[in-house]
Short mmCIF file of N, CA and C in Angstrom, two decimals:
data_model
loop_
_atom_site.label_atom_id
_atom_site.label_comp_id
_atom_site.label_asym_id
_atom_site.label_seq_id
_atom_site.Cartn_x
_atom_site.Cartn_y
_atom_site.Cartn_z
N UNK A 1220 0.89 -1.19 0.01
CA UNK A 1220 0.08 0.07 -0.09
C UNK A 1220 0.83 1.31 0.01
N UNK A 1221 1.90 1.19 1.04
CA UNK A 1221 2.88 2.31 0.95
C UNK A 1221 3.41 2.56 -0.21
N UNK A 1222 3.90 1.53 -0.93
CA UNK A 1222 4.76 1.57 -2.25
C UNK A 1222 3.76 2.18 -3.18
N UNK A 1223 2.44 1.93 -3.32
CA UNK A 1223 1.52 2.27 -4.27
C UNK A 1223 1.40 3.78 -4.07
N UNK A 1224 1.27 4.23 -2.92
CA UNK A 1224 0.94 5.73 -2.58
C UNK A 1224 2.32 6.53 -3.12
N UNK A 1225 3.46 5.95 -2.88
CA UNK A 1225 4.54 6.61 -3.46
C UNK A 1225 4.46 6.62 -4.97
N UNK A 1226 4.26 5.39 -5.50
CA UNK A 1226 4.38 5.43 -6.96
C UNK A 1226 3.07 6.42 -7.67
N UNK A 1227 2.08 6.41 -7.06
CA UNK A 1227 0.76 7.21 -7.53
C UNK A 1227 1.30 8.60 -7.40
N UNK A 1228 1.98 8.94 -6.27
CA UNK A 1228 2.49 10.38 -5.94
C UNK A 1228 3.45 10.81 -6.98
N UNK A 1229 4.59 9.83 -7.32
CA UNK A 1229 5.38 10.26 -8.25
C UNK A 1229 4.75 10.55 -9.61
N UNK A 1230 3.98 9.58 -10.03
CA UNK A 1230 3.30 9.59 -11.45
C UNK A 1230 2.42 10.90 -11.38
N UNK A 1231 1.72 11.17 -10.23
CA UNK A 1231 0.84 12.52 -10.39
C UNK A 1231 2.02 13.81 -10.53
N UNK A 1232 3.03 13.61 -9.84
CA UNK A 1232 4.00 14.89 -9.87
C UNK A 1232 4.46 14.95 -11.37
N UNK A 1233 4.85 13.83 -11.95
CA UNK A 1233 5.25 13.81 -13.47
C UNK A 1233 4.26 14.26 -14.29
N UNK A 1234 3.17 13.95 -14.29
CA UNK A 1234 1.95 14.58 -14.88
C UNK A 1234 1.89 16.04 -14.80
N UNK A 1235 1.81 16.34 -13.51
CA UNK A 1235 1.79 17.86 -13.19
C UNK A 1235 2.77 18.63 -13.78
N UNK A 1236 4.20 18.04 -13.65
CA UNK A 1236 5.26 18.86 -14.37
C UNK A 1236 5.09 18.89 -15.90
N UNK A 1237 4.77 17.76 -16.36
CA UNK A 1237 4.45 17.90 -17.73
C UNK A 1237 3.56 18.80 -18.28
N UNK A 1238 2.47 18.86 -17.33
CA UNK A 1238 1.31 19.83 -17.56
C UNK A 1238 1.83 21.29 -17.55
N UNK A 1239 2.45 21.45 -16.42
CA UNK A 1239 3.02 22.83 -16.40
C UNK A 1239 3.90 23.35 -17.41
N UNK A 1240 4.88 22.35 -17.97
CA UNK A 1240 5.71 22.64 -18.95
C UNK A 1240 4.73 22.81 -20.36
N UNK A 1241 3.98 22.11 -20.60
CA UNK A 1241 2.97 22.37 -21.65
C UNK A 1241 2.37 23.62 -21.69
N UNK A 1242 1.94 24.07 -20.49
CA UNK A 1242 1.09 25.22 -20.30
C UNK A 1242 2.14 26.46 -20.62
N UNK A 1243 3.35 26.43 -20.10
CA UNK A 1243 4.25 27.32 -20.31
C UNK A 1243 4.70 27.38 -21.85
N UNK A 1244 4.78 26.28 -22.45
CA UNK A 1244 5.10 26.52 -23.86
C UNK A 1244 3.91 27.06 -24.76
N UNK A 1245 2.58 26.74 -24.39
CA UNK A 1245 1.56 27.44 -24.86
C UNK A 1245 1.60 28.84 -24.78
N UNK A 1246 1.87 29.08 -23.52
CA UNK A 1246 2.03 30.82 -23.17
C UNK A 1246 2.95 31.25 -23.86
N UNK A 1247 3.99 30.80 -24.12
CA UNK A 1247 5.34 31.33 -24.94
C UNK A 1247 4.78 31.41 -26.53
N UNK A 1248 4.21 30.31 -26.92
CA UNK A 1248 3.53 30.36 -28.43
C UNK A 1248 2.56 31.46 -28.68
N UNK A 1249 1.66 31.65 -27.53
CA UNK A 1249 0.72 32.64 -27.84
C UNK A 1249 1.21 34.06 -27.76
N UNK A 1250 2.38 34.35 -26.90
CA UNK A 1250 3.10 35.46 -26.73
C UNK A 1250 3.80 35.69 -28.23
N UNK A 1251 4.35 34.72 -28.91
CA UNK A 1251 4.89 34.88 -30.21
C UNK A 1251 4.02 35.15 -31.19
N UNK A 1252 2.97 34.52 -31.06
CA UNK A 1252 1.79 34.62 -32.04
C UNK A 1252 1.38 36.30 -32.13
N UNK A 1253 1.10 36.79 -30.79
CA UNK A 1253 0.64 38.03 -30.52
C UNK A 1253 1.62 39.13 -31.04
N UNK A 1254 2.81 38.66 -30.85
CA UNK A 1254 3.99 39.60 -31.36
C UNK A 1254 4.04 39.61 -32.96
N UNK A 1255 3.79 38.20 -33.61
CA UNK A 1255 3.86 38.29 -35.06
C UNK A 1255 2.77 38.98 -35.66
N UNK A 1256 1.49 38.92 -35.02
CA UNK A 1256 0.43 39.76 -35.38
C UNK A 1256 0.50 41.40 -35.41
N UNK A 1257 1.08 41.61 -34.21
CA UNK A 1257 1.41 42.91 -33.99
C UNK A 1257 2.30 43.34 -35.17
N UNK A 1258 3.38 42.73 -35.55
CA UNK A 1258 4.23 43.09 -36.56
C UNK A 1258 3.56 43.17 -37.98
N UNK A 1259 2.57 42.25 -38.13
CA UNK A 1259 1.87 42.24 -39.49
C UNK A 1259 0.87 43.51 -39.40
N UNK A 1260 0.39 43.94 -38.42
CA UNK A 1260 -0.64 44.93 -38.41
C UNK A 1260 0.04 46.27 -38.16
N UNK A 1261 1.28 46.31 -38.25
CA UNK A 1261 2.17 47.61 -38.11
C UNK A 1261 2.95 47.91 -39.21
N UNK A 1262 3.12 49.08 -39.94
CA UNK A 1262 3.85 49.47 -40.73
C UNK A 1262 5.23 49.66 -40.18
N UNK A 1263 6.28 49.12 -40.59
CA UNK A 1263 7.67 49.15 -40.03
C UNK A 1263 8.28 50.48 -40.09
N UNK A 1264 7.95 51.52 -41.05
CA UNK A 1264 8.68 52.64 -41.25
C UNK A 1264 7.97 53.66 -40.58
N UNK A 1265 6.72 53.65 -40.47
CA UNK A 1265 5.94 54.78 -39.82
C UNK A 1265 5.39 54.44 -38.35
N UNK A 1266 5.12 53.20 -38.31
CA UNK A 1266 4.59 52.85 -36.90
C UNK A 1266 2.92 52.89 -36.97
N UNK A 1267 2.54 53.53 -38.10
CA UNK A 1267 0.91 53.42 -38.29
C UNK A 1267 0.45 51.94 -38.58
N UNK A 1268 -0.59 51.77 -38.64
CA UNK A 1268 -1.17 50.37 -38.91
C UNK A 1268 -1.01 50.16 -40.38
N UNK A 1269 -0.78 48.78 -40.76
CA UNK A 1269 -0.59 48.42 -42.08
C UNK A 1269 -1.76 48.12 -42.92
N UNK A 1270 -1.50 47.99 -44.13
CA UNK A 1270 -2.62 47.56 -45.08
C UNK A 1270 -3.42 46.48 -44.57
N UNK A 1271 -2.61 45.42 -44.03
CA UNK A 1271 -3.19 44.07 -43.39
C UNK A 1271 -4.13 44.48 -42.22
N UNK A 1272 -3.87 45.51 -41.55
CA UNK A 1272 -4.73 45.96 -40.43
C UNK A 1272 -5.87 46.52 -41.04
N UNK A 1273 -5.77 47.43 -42.23
CA UNK A 1273 -6.76 48.14 -42.80
C UNK A 1273 -7.86 47.16 -43.45
N UNK A 1274 -7.55 45.99 -43.98
CA UNK A 1274 -8.45 45.06 -44.54
C UNK A 1274 -9.09 44.48 -43.34
N UNK A 1275 -8.65 44.14 -42.16
CA UNK A 1275 -9.20 43.67 -41.10
C UNK A 1275 -10.36 44.67 -40.71
N UNK A 1276 -10.03 45.97 -40.60
CA UNK A 1276 -11.03 47.01 -40.23
C UNK A 1276 -12.12 47.23 -41.21
N UNK A 1277 -11.79 47.18 -42.47
CA UNK A 1277 -12.67 47.22 -43.48
C UNK A 1277 -13.76 46.13 -43.16
N UNK A 1278 -13.19 44.83 -42.92
CA UNK A 1278 -14.30 43.67 -42.93
C UNK A 1278 -15.19 43.93 -41.76
N UNK A 1279 -14.52 44.65 -40.86
CA UNK A 1279 -15.30 44.86 -39.38
C UNK A 1279 -16.45 45.80 -39.77
N UNK A 1280 -16.12 46.91 -40.54
CA UNK A 1280 -17.15 47.93 -40.88
C UNK A 1280 -18.07 47.21 -41.77
N UNK A 1281 -17.70 46.34 -42.72
CA UNK A 1281 -18.78 45.75 -43.68
C UNK A 1281 -19.62 44.85 -42.55
N UNK A 1282 -19.36 44.16 -41.69
CA UNK A 1282 -19.97 43.45 -40.77
C UNK A 1282 -21.16 44.36 -40.08
N UNK A 1283 -20.40 45.52 -39.50
CA UNK A 1283 -21.50 46.48 -38.92
C UNK A 1283 -22.41 46.83 -39.74
N UNK A 1284 -21.89 47.27 -40.96
CA UNK A 1284 -23.02 47.90 -41.95
C UNK A 1284 -24.03 46.57 -42.34
N UNK A 1285 -23.75 45.55 -42.64
CA UNK A 1285 -24.51 44.56 -42.87
C UNK A 1285 -25.57 44.19 -41.70
N UNK A 1286 -25.14 44.30 -40.49
CA UNK A 1286 -25.85 43.98 -39.50
C UNK A 1286 -26.65 45.18 -38.89
N UNK A 1287 -26.62 46.37 -39.74
CA UNK A 1287 -27.33 47.57 -39.33
C UNK A 1287 -27.00 48.20 -38.03
N UNK A 1288 -25.67 47.94 -37.69
CA UNK A 1288 -25.26 48.43 -36.37
C UNK A 1288 -24.18 49.39 -36.55
N UNK A 1289 -23.95 49.97 -37.85
CA UNK A 1289 -22.88 50.92 -38.05
C UNK A 1289 -23.26 52.30 -37.54
N UNK A 1290 -22.35 52.88 -36.92
CA UNK A 1290 -22.49 54.28 -36.43
C UNK A 1290 -21.74 55.24 -37.30
N UNK A 1291 -21.90 56.49 -37.20
CA UNK A 1291 -21.20 57.50 -38.06
C UNK A 1291 -19.69 57.33 -38.07
N UNK A 1292 -19.29 57.42 -39.21
CA UNK A 1292 -17.76 57.39 -39.36
C UNK A 1292 -17.30 58.02 -40.74
N UNK A 1293 -16.16 58.35 -40.77
CA UNK A 1293 -15.64 59.19 -41.98
C UNK A 1293 -14.28 58.64 -42.36
N UNK A 1294 -13.90 58.73 -43.66
CA UNK A 1294 -12.71 58.15 -44.07
C UNK A 1294 -11.98 59.17 -44.76
N UNK A 1295 -10.63 59.52 -44.70
CA UNK A 1295 -9.75 60.16 -45.34
C UNK A 1295 -8.84 59.62 -45.92
N UNK A 1296 -8.64 59.90 -47.33
CA UNK A 1296 -7.56 59.23 -48.12
C UNK A 1296 -6.48 60.23 -48.30
N UNK A 1297 -5.13 59.90 -48.04
CA UNK A 1297 -4.13 60.85 -48.39
C UNK A 1297 -3.12 60.28 -49.14
N UNK A 1298 -2.57 61.13 -50.13
CA UNK A 1298 -1.60 60.69 -51.01
C UNK A 1298 -0.62 61.72 -50.81
N UNK A 1299 0.73 61.23 -50.72
CA UNK A 1299 1.95 62.29 -50.59
C UNK A 1299 2.32 62.72 -51.99
N UNK A 1300 2.56 63.90 -52.01
CA UNK A 1300 2.91 64.47 -53.22
C UNK A 1300 4.42 64.61 -53.22
N UNK A 1301 4.95 64.30 -54.58
CA UNK A 1301 6.57 64.58 -54.69
C UNK A 1301 7.30 63.37 -54.09
N UNK A 1302 6.73 62.27 -53.61
CA UNK A 1302 7.74 60.99 -53.20
C UNK A 1302 8.52 60.70 -54.18
N UNK A 1303 8.12 60.31 -55.36
CA UNK A 1303 8.83 59.82 -56.39
C UNK A 1303 9.91 60.70 -56.88
N UNK A 1304 9.70 62.13 -56.89
CA UNK A 1304 10.81 63.06 -57.21
C UNK A 1304 11.99 62.90 -56.18
N UNK A 1305 11.61 62.85 -54.82
CA UNK A 1305 12.49 62.97 -53.73
C UNK A 1305 13.17 61.64 -53.74
N UNK A 1306 12.45 60.36 -54.11
CA UNK A 1306 13.33 59.31 -54.19
C UNK A 1306 14.42 59.14 -55.42
N UNK A 1307 13.90 59.92 -56.56
CA UNK A 1307 14.69 59.72 -57.66
C UNK A 1307 15.90 60.77 -57.55
N UNK A 1308 15.75 61.97 -56.87
CA UNK A 1308 16.69 62.87 -56.92
C UNK A 1308 17.68 62.85 -55.44
N UNK A 1309 17.02 62.41 -54.49
CA UNK A 1309 17.67 62.51 -53.05
C UNK A 1309 17.89 61.13 -52.61
N UNK A 1310 17.29 59.98 -53.18
CA UNK A 1310 17.55 58.73 -52.72
C UNK A 1310 16.26 58.15 -51.69
N UNK A 1311 16.18 56.90 -51.66
CA UNK A 1311 15.25 56.37 -50.91
C UNK A 1311 15.30 56.57 -49.40
N UNK A 1312 16.26 57.03 -48.85
CA UNK A 1312 16.45 57.37 -47.46
C UNK A 1312 15.73 58.68 -47.19
N UNK A 1313 15.88 59.58 -48.07
CA UNK A 1313 15.25 60.82 -48.18
C UNK A 1313 13.76 60.70 -48.28
N UNK A 1314 13.52 59.64 -49.21
CA UNK A 1314 11.98 59.36 -49.29
C UNK A 1314 11.54 58.97 -48.08
N UNK A 1315 12.22 58.02 -47.48
CA UNK A 1315 11.58 57.58 -46.11
C UNK A 1315 11.41 58.46 -45.22
N UNK A 1316 12.15 59.38 -45.01
CA UNK A 1316 12.19 60.65 -44.07
C UNK A 1316 10.95 61.43 -44.53
N UNK A 1317 10.78 61.62 -45.67
CA UNK A 1317 9.40 62.28 -46.18
C UNK A 1317 8.25 61.66 -45.74
N UNK A 1318 8.19 60.34 -45.91
CA UNK A 1318 6.97 59.48 -45.60
C UNK A 1318 6.72 59.75 -44.04
N UNK A 1319 7.84 59.65 -43.25
CA UNK A 1319 7.71 59.81 -41.95
C UNK A 1319 7.26 61.17 -41.36
N UNK A 1320 7.79 62.25 -42.09
CA UNK A 1320 7.48 63.59 -41.74
C UNK A 1320 6.01 63.78 -42.22
N UNK A 1321 5.68 63.10 -43.19
CA UNK A 1321 4.16 63.29 -43.63
C UNK A 1321 3.32 62.69 -42.61
N UNK A 1322 3.51 61.56 -42.21
CA UNK A 1322 2.83 60.85 -41.17
C UNK A 1322 2.66 61.63 -39.87
N UNK A 1323 3.86 62.26 -39.62
CA UNK A 1323 3.80 63.25 -38.52
C UNK A 1323 2.79 64.41 -38.58
N UNK A 1324 2.67 65.05 -39.60
CA UNK A 1324 1.74 65.79 -40.07
C UNK A 1324 0.26 65.38 -39.97
N UNK A 1325 0.06 64.22 -40.51
CA UNK A 1325 -1.14 63.75 -40.58
C UNK A 1325 -1.68 63.26 -39.06
N UNK A 1326 -0.85 62.84 -38.38
CA UNK A 1326 -1.17 62.62 -37.00
C UNK A 1326 -1.29 63.78 -35.94
N UNK A 1327 -0.74 64.87 -36.53
CA UNK A 1327 -1.02 66.16 -35.79
C UNK A 1327 -2.53 66.45 -35.83
N UNK A 1328 -3.30 66.14 -36.73
CA UNK A 1328 -4.62 66.42 -36.93
C UNK A 1328 -5.63 65.29 -36.73
N UNK A 1329 -5.17 64.11 -36.77
CA UNK A 1329 -5.90 62.79 -36.74
C UNK A 1329 -5.46 61.95 -35.75
N UNK A 1330 -6.15 61.10 -35.32
CA UNK A 1330 -5.77 60.10 -34.23
C UNK A 1330 -4.70 59.07 -34.84
N UNK A 1331 -3.51 58.91 -34.38
CA UNK A 1331 -2.33 58.16 -34.81
C UNK A 1331 -2.96 56.69 -35.11
N UNK A 1332 -3.81 56.24 -33.94
CA UNK A 1332 -4.20 54.68 -34.08
C UNK A 1332 -5.13 54.57 -35.25
N UNK A 1333 -5.69 55.56 -35.82
CA UNK A 1333 -6.60 55.52 -36.82
C UNK A 1333 -6.02 55.63 -38.27
N UNK A 1334 -4.77 55.72 -38.30
CA UNK A 1334 -4.03 55.91 -39.69
C UNK A 1334 -3.57 54.62 -40.20
N UNK A 1335 -3.69 54.34 -41.37
CA UNK A 1335 -3.30 53.05 -41.97
C UNK A 1335 -2.45 53.39 -43.30
N UNK A 1336 -1.22 52.75 -43.32
CA UNK A 1336 -0.52 52.92 -44.56
C UNK A 1336 -1.05 51.93 -45.58
N UNK A 1337 -1.75 52.58 -46.63
CA UNK A 1337 -2.41 51.50 -47.59
C UNK A 1337 -1.37 51.17 -48.60
N UNK A 1338 -0.34 52.16 -48.97
CA UNK A 1338 0.46 51.86 -50.14
C UNK A 1338 1.73 52.64 -49.85
N UNK A 1339 2.76 52.63 -50.85
CA UNK A 1339 3.71 53.40 -50.72
C UNK A 1339 3.84 54.88 -50.18
N UNK A 1340 2.84 55.49 -50.78
CA UNK A 1340 2.67 56.96 -50.32
C UNK A 1340 1.21 57.26 -50.22
N UNK A 1341 0.26 56.10 -49.97
CA UNK A 1341 -1.12 56.31 -49.66
C UNK A 1341 -1.38 55.92 -48.14
N UNK A 1342 -2.13 56.74 -47.60
CA UNK A 1342 -2.57 56.65 -46.24
C UNK A 1342 -4.09 56.81 -46.16
N UNK A 1343 -4.68 55.96 -45.21
CA UNK A 1343 -6.19 56.23 -44.97
C UNK A 1343 -6.45 56.33 -43.37
N UNK A 1344 -7.27 57.34 -43.20
CA UNK A 1344 -7.69 57.57 -41.90
C UNK A 1344 -9.17 57.44 -41.54
N UNK A 1345 -9.29 56.73 -40.50
CA UNK A 1345 -10.58 56.34 -40.34
C UNK A 1345 -11.18 57.04 -39.06
N UNK A 1346 -12.26 57.95 -39.22
CA UNK A 1346 -12.63 58.86 -38.13
C UNK A 1346 -13.95 58.42 -37.53
N UNK A 1347 -14.08 58.25 -36.27
CA UNK A 1347 -15.36 57.61 -35.75
C UNK A 1347 -15.68 58.65 -34.40
N UNK A 1348 -16.82 58.36 -33.92
CA UNK A 1348 -17.40 59.45 -32.95
C UNK A 1348 -17.25 60.88 -33.26
N UNK A 1349 -16.84 61.48 -32.02
CA UNK A 1349 -16.73 63.24 -32.32
C UNK A 1349 -15.79 63.47 -33.36
N UNK A 1350 -14.69 62.66 -33.76
CA UNK A 1350 -13.90 63.06 -34.95
C UNK A 1350 -14.77 63.00 -36.11
N UNK A 1351 -15.54 61.82 -36.27
CA UNK A 1351 -16.27 61.92 -37.52
C UNK A 1351 -17.38 62.87 -37.51
N UNK A 1352 -17.88 63.41 -36.56
CA UNK A 1352 -18.79 64.64 -36.53
C UNK A 1352 -18.08 65.84 -36.82
N UNK A 1353 -16.84 65.95 -36.44
CA UNK A 1353 -16.08 67.15 -36.69
C UNK A 1353 -15.05 67.00 -38.02
N UNK A 1354 -15.43 66.01 -38.76
CA UNK A 1354 -14.59 65.66 -39.83
C UNK A 1354 -14.44 66.85 -40.92
N UNK A 1355 -15.24 67.64 -41.12
CA UNK A 1355 -15.00 68.88 -42.02
C UNK A 1355 -13.95 69.78 -41.28
N UNK A 1356 -14.26 70.11 -40.15
CA UNK A 1356 -13.34 71.01 -39.30
C UNK A 1356 -12.02 70.53 -39.35
N UNK A 1357 -11.91 69.19 -38.94
CA UNK A 1357 -10.60 68.67 -38.92
C UNK A 1357 -9.67 68.65 -40.24
N UNK A 1358 -10.57 68.11 -41.15
CA UNK A 1358 -10.04 68.05 -42.66
C UNK A 1358 -9.56 69.48 -43.06
N UNK A 1359 -10.43 70.47 -42.83
CA UNK A 1359 -9.85 71.98 -43.28
C UNK A 1359 -8.74 72.43 -42.43
N UNK A 1360 -8.66 71.94 -41.26
CA UNK A 1360 -7.47 72.58 -40.45
C UNK A 1360 -6.24 71.62 -40.92
N UNK A 1361 -6.46 70.43 -41.41
CA UNK A 1361 -5.31 69.79 -41.96
C UNK A 1361 -4.85 70.40 -43.19
N UNK A 1362 -5.76 70.61 -44.19
CA UNK A 1362 -5.45 71.22 -45.51
C UNK A 1362 -5.08 72.65 -45.29
N UNK A 1363 -5.27 73.36 -44.34
CA UNK A 1363 -4.65 74.79 -44.13
C UNK A 1363 -3.18 74.66 -43.87
N UNK A 1364 -2.92 73.33 -43.20
CA UNK A 1364 -1.48 73.25 -42.74
C UNK A 1364 -0.73 72.75 -43.99
N UNK A 1365 -1.40 71.97 -44.88
CA UNK A 1365 -0.91 71.32 -46.06
C UNK A 1365 -0.58 72.67 -46.95
N UNK A 1366 -1.60 73.49 -47.10
CA UNK A 1366 -1.40 74.56 -47.90
C UNK A 1366 -0.22 75.42 -47.58
N UNK A 1367 -0.04 75.76 -46.21
CA UNK A 1367 0.99 76.48 -45.67
C UNK A 1367 2.52 75.75 -45.81
N UNK A 1368 2.39 74.42 -45.99
CA UNK A 1368 3.47 73.73 -46.45
C UNK A 1368 4.01 73.96 -47.85
N UNK A 1369 2.86 73.93 -48.73
CA UNK A 1369 3.15 74.08 -50.01
C UNK A 1369 3.67 75.48 -50.47
N UNK A 1370 3.16 76.50 -49.75
CA UNK A 1370 3.54 77.93 -49.98
C UNK A 1370 4.97 78.18 -49.55
N UNK A 1371 5.21 77.79 -48.36
CA UNK A 1371 6.44 77.92 -47.66
C UNK A 1371 7.71 76.91 -48.29
N UNK A 1372 7.12 75.84 -48.83
CA UNK A 1372 7.94 74.75 -49.24
C UNK A 1372 8.87 74.28 -47.83
N UNK A 1373 8.05 74.02 -46.87
CA UNK A 1373 8.95 73.66 -45.57
C UNK A 1373 8.39 72.53 -44.94
N UNK A 1374 7.57 71.72 -45.48
CA UNK A 1374 7.12 70.58 -45.15
C UNK A 1374 6.13 69.67 -46.05
N UNK A 1375 5.95 68.38 -45.74
CA UNK A 1375 5.15 67.61 -46.54
C UNK A 1375 3.96 68.16 -47.24
N UNK A 1376 3.70 67.79 -48.58
CA UNK A 1376 2.51 68.27 -48.99
C UNK A 1376 1.64 66.94 -49.45
N UNK A 1377 0.49 66.87 -49.13
CA UNK A 1377 -0.34 65.81 -49.06
C UNK A 1377 -1.78 66.17 -49.77
N UNK A 1378 -2.16 65.35 -50.87
CA UNK A 1378 -3.44 65.50 -51.36
C UNK A 1378 -4.38 64.65 -50.40
N UNK A 1379 -5.79 65.04 -50.28
CA UNK A 1379 -6.59 64.38 -49.61
C UNK A 1379 -7.94 64.46 -49.93
N UNK A 1380 -8.72 63.52 -49.74
CA UNK A 1380 -10.23 63.54 -49.92
C UNK A 1380 -10.94 63.02 -48.64
N UNK A 1381 -12.09 63.28 -48.44
CA UNK A 1381 -12.99 62.87 -47.48
C UNK A 1381 -14.38 62.33 -47.88
N UNK A 1382 -14.73 61.36 -47.16
CA UNK A 1382 -16.09 60.85 -47.35
C UNK A 1382 -16.52 60.16 -46.16
N UNK A 1383 -18.01 60.25 -46.03
CA UNK A 1383 -18.42 59.66 -44.64
C UNK A 1383 -19.56 58.75 -45.08
N UNK A 1384 -19.70 57.71 -44.02
CA UNK A 1384 -20.88 56.67 -44.29
C UNK A 1384 -22.09 57.33 -44.06
N UNK A 1385 -23.00 56.96 -45.21
CA UNK A 1385 -24.54 57.58 -45.23
C UNK A 1385 -25.38 56.24 -45.07
N UNK A 1386 -26.07 56.18 -43.85
CA UNK A 1386 -26.86 55.10 -43.51
C UNK A 1386 -28.03 55.11 -44.59
N UNK A 1387 -28.19 53.82 -44.70
CA UNK A 1387 -29.22 53.54 -45.58
C UNK A 1387 -28.76 53.73 -47.16
N UNK A 1388 -27.75 54.34 -47.43
CA UNK A 1388 -27.18 54.30 -48.80
C UNK A 1388 -26.06 53.54 -49.12
N UNK A 1389 -25.00 53.54 -48.10
CA UNK A 1389 -23.75 52.70 -48.31
C UNK A 1389 -24.09 51.32 -47.65
N UNK A 1390 -23.82 50.25 -48.55
CA UNK A 1390 -24.09 49.04 -48.06
C UNK A 1390 -22.76 48.14 -47.89
N UNK A 1391 -21.48 48.96 -48.16
CA UNK A 1391 -20.25 48.31 -47.78
C UNK A 1391 -19.31 49.46 -47.42
N UNK A 1392 -17.98 49.05 -46.80
CA UNK A 1392 -17.12 50.04 -46.73
C UNK A 1392 -16.76 50.70 -48.01
N UNK A 1393 -16.26 49.88 -48.95
CA UNK A 1393 -15.84 50.63 -50.24
C UNK A 1393 -16.94 51.35 -50.94
N UNK A 1394 -18.14 51.21 -50.53
CA UNK A 1394 -19.07 51.99 -51.28
C UNK A 1394 -18.86 53.56 -50.66
N UNK A 1395 -18.32 53.78 -49.71
CA UNK A 1395 -17.91 55.06 -49.09
C UNK A 1395 -16.70 55.75 -50.02
N UNK A 1396 -15.78 54.81 -50.16
CA UNK A 1396 -14.68 55.25 -50.97
C UNK A 1396 -14.31 54.39 -51.96
N UNK A 1397 -15.13 54.16 -52.98
CA UNK A 1397 -14.86 53.02 -54.06
C UNK A 1397 -13.48 53.12 -54.70
N UNK A 1398 -12.79 54.21 -54.71
CA UNK A 1398 -11.56 54.25 -55.59
C UNK A 1398 -10.51 53.59 -54.63
N UNK A 1399 -10.60 53.20 -53.44
CA UNK A 1399 -9.59 52.57 -52.65
C UNK A 1399 -9.30 51.26 -53.38
N UNK A 1400 -10.30 50.63 -53.87
CA UNK A 1400 -9.93 49.25 -54.40
C UNK A 1400 -8.97 49.27 -55.61
N UNK A 1401 -8.86 50.78 -56.31
CA UNK A 1401 -7.99 50.85 -57.36
C UNK A 1401 -6.52 51.29 -56.97
N UNK A 1402 -6.43 51.76 -55.57
CA UNK A 1402 -4.96 52.00 -55.16
C UNK A 1402 -4.05 50.94 -55.10
#
């Protein structure tokens, strides 16, 4: 009987150790997966969200629209002016700096966490809540800064357009900004 108790105790201890080890491995794998997902969702040059993250948010909005749960939101599409010329004349490092400076200007007016790098020099901003309600005021202030940069030739110049969700009219995210699919 005593021998049986020791054997069962040893086996139970071995199983617990193996379970603890497996649990730790799962935690490490989950942490590595979270890290990989974060890398995929983040643009490495600018730190804003990536095109992959944009596709996910587009699907999220499509679900909300489809379920008639969508609230007011707006989309601003930004295209950096002159990047090709900078890359061709000053090199790609200067072009990267221009992209980073442009994101800084964009994020001065719009929430950084809502900016997505859609392509090389295209960025998309999604505004929700009060920002969506104040979209025209925010966009006008942004364009005033861009106009100032263009006049003084002292900062990035960005072309942009704005659109907003129209309940009952827009049945997908891309209906709001259909030209995104051509970028």
